[in-house]
mmCIF file of C-alpha atoms in Angstrom:
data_model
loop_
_atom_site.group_PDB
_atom_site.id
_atom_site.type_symbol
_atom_site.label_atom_id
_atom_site.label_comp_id
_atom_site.label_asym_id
_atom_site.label_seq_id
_atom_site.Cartn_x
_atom_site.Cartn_y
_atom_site.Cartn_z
ATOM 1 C CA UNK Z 1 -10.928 0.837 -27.000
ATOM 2 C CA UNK Z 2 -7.960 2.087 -25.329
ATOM 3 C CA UNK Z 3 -7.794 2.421 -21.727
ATOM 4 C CA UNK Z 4 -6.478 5.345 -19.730
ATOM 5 C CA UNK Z 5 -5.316 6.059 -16.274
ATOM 6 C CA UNK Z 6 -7.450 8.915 -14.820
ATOM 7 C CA UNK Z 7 -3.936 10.819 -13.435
ATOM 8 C CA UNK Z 8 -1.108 11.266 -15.705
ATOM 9 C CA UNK Z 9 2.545 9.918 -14.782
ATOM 10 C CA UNK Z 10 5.044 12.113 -13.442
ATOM 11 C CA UNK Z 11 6.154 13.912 -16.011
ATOM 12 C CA UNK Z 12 2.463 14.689 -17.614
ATOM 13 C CA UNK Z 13 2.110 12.117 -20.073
ATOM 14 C CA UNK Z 14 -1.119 9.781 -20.558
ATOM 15 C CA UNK Z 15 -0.410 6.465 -18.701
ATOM 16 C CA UNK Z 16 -2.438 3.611 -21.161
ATOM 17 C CA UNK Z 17 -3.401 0.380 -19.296
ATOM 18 C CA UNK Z 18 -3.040 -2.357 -21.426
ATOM 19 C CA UNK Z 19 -4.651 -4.962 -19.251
ATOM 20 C CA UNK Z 20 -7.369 -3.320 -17.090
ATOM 21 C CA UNK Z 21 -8.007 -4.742 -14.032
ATOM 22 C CA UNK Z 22 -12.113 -5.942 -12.724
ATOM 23 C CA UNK Z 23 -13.514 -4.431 -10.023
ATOM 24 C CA UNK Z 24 -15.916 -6.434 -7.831
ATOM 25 C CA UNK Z 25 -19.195 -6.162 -6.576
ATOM 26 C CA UNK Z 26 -19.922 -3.557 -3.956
ATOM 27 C CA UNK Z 27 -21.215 -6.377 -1.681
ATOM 28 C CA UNK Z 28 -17.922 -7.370 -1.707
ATOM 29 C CA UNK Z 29 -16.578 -4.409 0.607
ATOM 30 C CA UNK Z 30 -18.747 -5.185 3.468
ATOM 31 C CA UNK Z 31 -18.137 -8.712 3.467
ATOM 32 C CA UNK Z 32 -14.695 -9.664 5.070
ATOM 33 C CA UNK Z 33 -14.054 -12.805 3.787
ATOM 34 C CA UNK Z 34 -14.282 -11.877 0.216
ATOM 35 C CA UNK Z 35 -11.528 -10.279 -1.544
ATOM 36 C CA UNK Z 36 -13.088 -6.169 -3.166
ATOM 37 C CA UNK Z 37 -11.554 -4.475 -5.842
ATOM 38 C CA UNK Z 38 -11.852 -0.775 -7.043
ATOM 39 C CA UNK Z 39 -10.226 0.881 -9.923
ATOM 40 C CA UNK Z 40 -9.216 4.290 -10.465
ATOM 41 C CA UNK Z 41 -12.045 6.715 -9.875
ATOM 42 C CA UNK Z 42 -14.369 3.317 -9.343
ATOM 43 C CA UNK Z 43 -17.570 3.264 -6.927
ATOM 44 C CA UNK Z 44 -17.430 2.611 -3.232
ATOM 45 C CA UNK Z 45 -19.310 2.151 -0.441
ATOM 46 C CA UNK Z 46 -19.625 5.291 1.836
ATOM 47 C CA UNK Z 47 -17.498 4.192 4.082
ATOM 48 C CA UNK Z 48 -16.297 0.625 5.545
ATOM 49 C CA UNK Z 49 -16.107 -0.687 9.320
ATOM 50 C CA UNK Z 50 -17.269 3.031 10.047
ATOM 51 C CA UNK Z 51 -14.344 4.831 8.552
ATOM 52 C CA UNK Z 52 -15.219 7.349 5.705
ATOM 53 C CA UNK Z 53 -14.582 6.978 2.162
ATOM 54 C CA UNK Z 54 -13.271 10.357 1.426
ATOM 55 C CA UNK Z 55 -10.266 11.757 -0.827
ATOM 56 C CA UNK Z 56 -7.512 13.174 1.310
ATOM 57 C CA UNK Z 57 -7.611 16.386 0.150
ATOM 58 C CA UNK Z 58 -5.139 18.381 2.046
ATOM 59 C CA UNK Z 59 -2.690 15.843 1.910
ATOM 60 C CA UNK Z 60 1.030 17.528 1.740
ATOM 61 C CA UNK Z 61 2.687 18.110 -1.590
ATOM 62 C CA UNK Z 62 5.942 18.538 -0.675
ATOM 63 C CA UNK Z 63 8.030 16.701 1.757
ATOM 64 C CA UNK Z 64 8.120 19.008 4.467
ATOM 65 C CA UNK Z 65 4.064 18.111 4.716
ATOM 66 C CA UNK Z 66 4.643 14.155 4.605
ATOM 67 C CA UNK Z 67 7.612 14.821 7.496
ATOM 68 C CA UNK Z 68 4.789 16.569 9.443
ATOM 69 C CA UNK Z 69 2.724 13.787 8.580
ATOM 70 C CA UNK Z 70 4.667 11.367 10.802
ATOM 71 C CA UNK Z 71 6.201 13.753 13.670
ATOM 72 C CA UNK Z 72 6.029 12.065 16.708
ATOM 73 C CA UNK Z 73 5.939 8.528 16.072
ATOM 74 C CA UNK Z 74 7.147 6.314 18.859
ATOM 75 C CA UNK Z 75 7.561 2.954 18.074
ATOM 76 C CA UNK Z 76 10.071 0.448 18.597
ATOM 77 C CA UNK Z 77 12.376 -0.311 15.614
ATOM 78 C CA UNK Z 78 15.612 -1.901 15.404
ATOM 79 C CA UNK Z 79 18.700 0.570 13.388
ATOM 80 C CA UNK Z 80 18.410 1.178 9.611
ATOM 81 C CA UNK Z 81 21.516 -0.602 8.596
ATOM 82 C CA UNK Z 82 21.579 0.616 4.621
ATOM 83 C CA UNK Z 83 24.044 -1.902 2.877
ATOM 84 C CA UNK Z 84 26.760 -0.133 0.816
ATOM 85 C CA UNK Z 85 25.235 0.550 -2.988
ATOM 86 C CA UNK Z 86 21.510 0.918 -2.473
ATOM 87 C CA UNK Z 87 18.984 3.256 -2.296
ATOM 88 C CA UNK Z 88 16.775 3.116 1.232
ATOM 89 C CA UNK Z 89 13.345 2.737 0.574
ATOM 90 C CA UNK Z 90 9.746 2.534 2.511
ATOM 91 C CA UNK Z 91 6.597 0.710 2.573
ATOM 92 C CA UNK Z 92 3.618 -0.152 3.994
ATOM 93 C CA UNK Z 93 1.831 -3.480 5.353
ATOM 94 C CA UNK Z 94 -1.799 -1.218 5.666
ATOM 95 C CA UNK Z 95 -4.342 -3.721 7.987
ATOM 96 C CA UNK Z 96 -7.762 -3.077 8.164
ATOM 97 C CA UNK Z 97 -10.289 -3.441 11.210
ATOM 98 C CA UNK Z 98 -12.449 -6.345 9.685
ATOM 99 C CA UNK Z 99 -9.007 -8.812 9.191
ATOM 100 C CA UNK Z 100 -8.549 -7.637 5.611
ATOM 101 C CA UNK Z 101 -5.120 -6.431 4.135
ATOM 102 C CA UNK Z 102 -4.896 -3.845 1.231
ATOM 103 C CA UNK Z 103 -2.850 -4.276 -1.962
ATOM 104 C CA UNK Z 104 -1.776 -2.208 -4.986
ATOM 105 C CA UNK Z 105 -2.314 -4.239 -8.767
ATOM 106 C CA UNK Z 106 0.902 -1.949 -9.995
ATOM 107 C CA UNK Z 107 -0.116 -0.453 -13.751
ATOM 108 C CA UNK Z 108 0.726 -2.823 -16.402
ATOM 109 C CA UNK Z 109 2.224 -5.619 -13.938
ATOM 110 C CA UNK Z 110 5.314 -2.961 -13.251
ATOM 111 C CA UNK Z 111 8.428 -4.732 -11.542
ATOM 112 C CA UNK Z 112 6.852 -7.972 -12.628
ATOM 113 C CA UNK Z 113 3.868 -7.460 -9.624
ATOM 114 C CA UNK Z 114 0.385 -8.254 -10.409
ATOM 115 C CA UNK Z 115 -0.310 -7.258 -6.795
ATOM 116 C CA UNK Z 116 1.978 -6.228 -3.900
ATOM 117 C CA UNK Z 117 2.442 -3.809 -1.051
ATOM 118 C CA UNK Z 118 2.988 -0.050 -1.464
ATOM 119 C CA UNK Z 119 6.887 0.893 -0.806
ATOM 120 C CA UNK Z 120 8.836 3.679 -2.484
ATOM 121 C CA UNK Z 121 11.937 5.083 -2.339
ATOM 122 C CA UNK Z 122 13.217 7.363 0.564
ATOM 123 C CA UNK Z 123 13.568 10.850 -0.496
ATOM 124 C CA UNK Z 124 16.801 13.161 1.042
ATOM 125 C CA UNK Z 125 16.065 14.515 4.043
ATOM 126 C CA UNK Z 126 13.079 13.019 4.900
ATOM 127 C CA UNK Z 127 12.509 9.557 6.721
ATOM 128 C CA UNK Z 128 11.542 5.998 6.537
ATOM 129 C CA UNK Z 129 8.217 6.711 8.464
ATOM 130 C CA UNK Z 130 7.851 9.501 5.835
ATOM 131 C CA UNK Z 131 8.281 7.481 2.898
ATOM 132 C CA UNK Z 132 5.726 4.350 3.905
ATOM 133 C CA UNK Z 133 3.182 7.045 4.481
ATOM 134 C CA UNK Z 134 3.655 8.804 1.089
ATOM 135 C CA UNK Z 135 3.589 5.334 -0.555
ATOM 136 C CA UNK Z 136 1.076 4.352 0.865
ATOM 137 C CA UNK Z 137 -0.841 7.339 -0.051
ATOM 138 C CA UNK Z 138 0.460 7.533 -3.786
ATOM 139 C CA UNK Z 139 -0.079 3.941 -4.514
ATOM 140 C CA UNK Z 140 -3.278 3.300 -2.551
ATOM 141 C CA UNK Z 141 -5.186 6.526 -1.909
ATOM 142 C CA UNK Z 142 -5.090 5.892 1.700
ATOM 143 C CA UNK Z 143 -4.581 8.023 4.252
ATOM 144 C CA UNK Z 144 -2.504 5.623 6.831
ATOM 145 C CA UNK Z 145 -0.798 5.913 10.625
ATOM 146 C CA UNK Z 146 2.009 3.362 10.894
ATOM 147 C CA UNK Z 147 2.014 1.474 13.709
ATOM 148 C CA UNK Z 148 4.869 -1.295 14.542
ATOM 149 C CA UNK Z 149 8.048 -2.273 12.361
ATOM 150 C CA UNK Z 150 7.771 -5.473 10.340
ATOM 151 C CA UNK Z 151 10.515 -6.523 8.572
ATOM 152 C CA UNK Z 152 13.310 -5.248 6.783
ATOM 153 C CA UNK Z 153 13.581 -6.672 2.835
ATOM 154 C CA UNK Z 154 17.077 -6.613 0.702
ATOM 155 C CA UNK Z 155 16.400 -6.065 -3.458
ATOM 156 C CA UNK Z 156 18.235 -5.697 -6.364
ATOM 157 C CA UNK Z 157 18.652 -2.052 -6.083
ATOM 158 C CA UNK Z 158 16.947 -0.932 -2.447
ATOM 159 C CA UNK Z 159 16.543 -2.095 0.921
ATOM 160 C CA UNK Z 160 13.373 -1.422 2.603
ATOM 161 C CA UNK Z 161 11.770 -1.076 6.046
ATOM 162 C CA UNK Z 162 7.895 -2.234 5.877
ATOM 163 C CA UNK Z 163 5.997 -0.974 8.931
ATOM 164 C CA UNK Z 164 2.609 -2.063 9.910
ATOM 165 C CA UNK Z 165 -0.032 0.590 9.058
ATOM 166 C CA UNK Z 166 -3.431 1.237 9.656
ATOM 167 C CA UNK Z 167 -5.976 3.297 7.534
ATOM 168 C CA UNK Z 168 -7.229 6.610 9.188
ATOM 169 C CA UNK Z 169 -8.724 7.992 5.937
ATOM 170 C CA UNK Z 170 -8.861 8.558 2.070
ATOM 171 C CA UNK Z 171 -10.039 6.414 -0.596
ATOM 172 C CA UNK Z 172 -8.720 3.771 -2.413
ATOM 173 C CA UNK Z 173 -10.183 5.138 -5.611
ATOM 174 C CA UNK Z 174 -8.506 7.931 -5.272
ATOM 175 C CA UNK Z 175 -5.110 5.946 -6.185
ATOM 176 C CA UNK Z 176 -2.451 7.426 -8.314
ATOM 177 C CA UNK Z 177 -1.228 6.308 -11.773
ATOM 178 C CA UNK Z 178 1.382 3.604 -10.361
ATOM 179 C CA UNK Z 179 -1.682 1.390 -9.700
ATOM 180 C CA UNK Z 180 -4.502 0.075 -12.125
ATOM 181 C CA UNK Z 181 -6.226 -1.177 -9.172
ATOM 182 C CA UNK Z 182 -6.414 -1.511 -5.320
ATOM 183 C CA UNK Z 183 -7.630 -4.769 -3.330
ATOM 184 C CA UNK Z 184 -8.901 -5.576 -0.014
ATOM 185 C CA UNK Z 185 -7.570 -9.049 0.580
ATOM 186 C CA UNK Z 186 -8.550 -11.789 3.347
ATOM 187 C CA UNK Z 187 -5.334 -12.408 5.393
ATOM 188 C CA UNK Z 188 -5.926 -16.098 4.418
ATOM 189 C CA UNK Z 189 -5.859 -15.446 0.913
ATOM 190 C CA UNK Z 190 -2.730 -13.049 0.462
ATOM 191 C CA UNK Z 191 -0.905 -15.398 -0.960
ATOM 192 C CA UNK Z 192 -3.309 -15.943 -3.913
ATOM 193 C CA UNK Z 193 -3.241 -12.411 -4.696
ATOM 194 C CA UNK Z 194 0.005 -11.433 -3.665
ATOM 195 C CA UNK Z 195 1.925 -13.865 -5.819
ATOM 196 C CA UNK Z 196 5.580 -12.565 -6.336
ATOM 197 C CA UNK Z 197 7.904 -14.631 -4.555
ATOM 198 C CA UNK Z 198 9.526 -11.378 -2.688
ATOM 199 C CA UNK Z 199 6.129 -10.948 -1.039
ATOM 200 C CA UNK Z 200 5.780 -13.965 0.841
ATOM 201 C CA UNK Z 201 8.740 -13.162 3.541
ATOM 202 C CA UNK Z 202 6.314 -10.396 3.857
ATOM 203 C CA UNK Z 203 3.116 -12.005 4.458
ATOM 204 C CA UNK Z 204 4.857 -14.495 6.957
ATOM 205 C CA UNK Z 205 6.751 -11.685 8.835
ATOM 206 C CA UNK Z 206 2.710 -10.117 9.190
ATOM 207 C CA UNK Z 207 0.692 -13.927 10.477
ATOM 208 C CA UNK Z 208 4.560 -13.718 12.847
ATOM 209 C CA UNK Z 209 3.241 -10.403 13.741
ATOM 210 C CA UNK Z 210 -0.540 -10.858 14.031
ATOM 211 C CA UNK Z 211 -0.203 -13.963 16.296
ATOM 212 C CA UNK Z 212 1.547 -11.519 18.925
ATOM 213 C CA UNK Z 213 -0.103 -8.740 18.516
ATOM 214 C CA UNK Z 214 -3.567 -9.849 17.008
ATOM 215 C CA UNK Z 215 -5.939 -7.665 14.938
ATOM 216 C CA UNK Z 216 -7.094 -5.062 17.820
ATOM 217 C CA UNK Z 217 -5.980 -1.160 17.336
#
């Protein structure tokens, strides 16, 4: 039986998933050392650490919305140095109040990523705080307030700014047709889930981060 994404790509067509992912027990979402796993359009609890479940539904459409999104952010970030050749790009490090990080499963292992963070591509005119939160919200289904600067990441083709985020809404199962699945991982366990090696500078810069600033809002 062939499997289909519940949203079509970008350019209408059906998006097959060749592998589907499992999604765990719903136990699993209110217990913070175990690792929970929705898929498109999957059950949920209600809500978790007293946050609602809930499908952003006036979230923008165009990029004037996702600038509005992020007007007035004040945090401390070092310059956006873009080397010459590549594209600028955005993503999100999305924490969660019981310890837990959130991850995309990209559909049908895209980039070589069976899990990862959300990050995208900067669109003109619009900015790096702009992006993460668009990513973050394409990939994931989360509504999400960035919060610090983490770490800046060189590719093949982009170089991306990951911020620190938090979610302030949304629903994971609500995630567009770039991800087969979304996870809610243990900090301690990122590294079994998050397995690509350009992740782990990631996951270090965040423990680097969390031992400063620990898991408080």
């Amino acid at each position: 039986m062939t499997t289909y994404h519940p949203c079509p790509d970008d350019d209408g067509r059906p998006v097959v998933i060749r592998q589907p992912s499992t999604p765990t027990p719903l136990s699993h979402w209110d217990d913070a050392s175990r690792i929970a796993t929705v898929l498109p359009g999957g059950s949920l609890p209600p809500m978790l650490n007293g946050l609602a479940f809930a499908p952003w539904a006036d979230a923008p459409a165009a990029s004037e919305g996702w600038s509005a999104c992020v007007a007035g952010i004040g945090i401390e970030e070092p310059p956006f140095v873009l080397p010459a050749g590549m594209a600028a790009a955005a993503g999100a490090v999305i924490l969660e109040d019981d310890g837990r990080v959130w991850l995309v499963a990209p559909s049908n292992g895209f980039g070589g990523y069976s899990a990862t963070f959300p990050k995208g591509r900067v669109d003109p005119g619009t900015s790096l705080h702009c992006a993460s939160v668009r990513e973050a919200f394409e990939e994931s289904g989360l509504q999400v307030r960035v919060e610090a600067f983490l770490l800046d990441v060189r590719r093949t083709l982009t170089y991306t700014r990951y911020y620190v985020a938090r979610r302030i809404g949304g629903s994971p199962a609500a995630m567009g047709w770039e991800s087969q699945a979304v996870h809610l991982v243990p900090l301690a366990r990122l590294r079994q889930v998050a397995v690509h090696p350009n992740d782990a500078p990631l996951i270090a810069a965040l423990e680097d981060w969390l031992a400063c600033h620990g898991p408080a809002r």
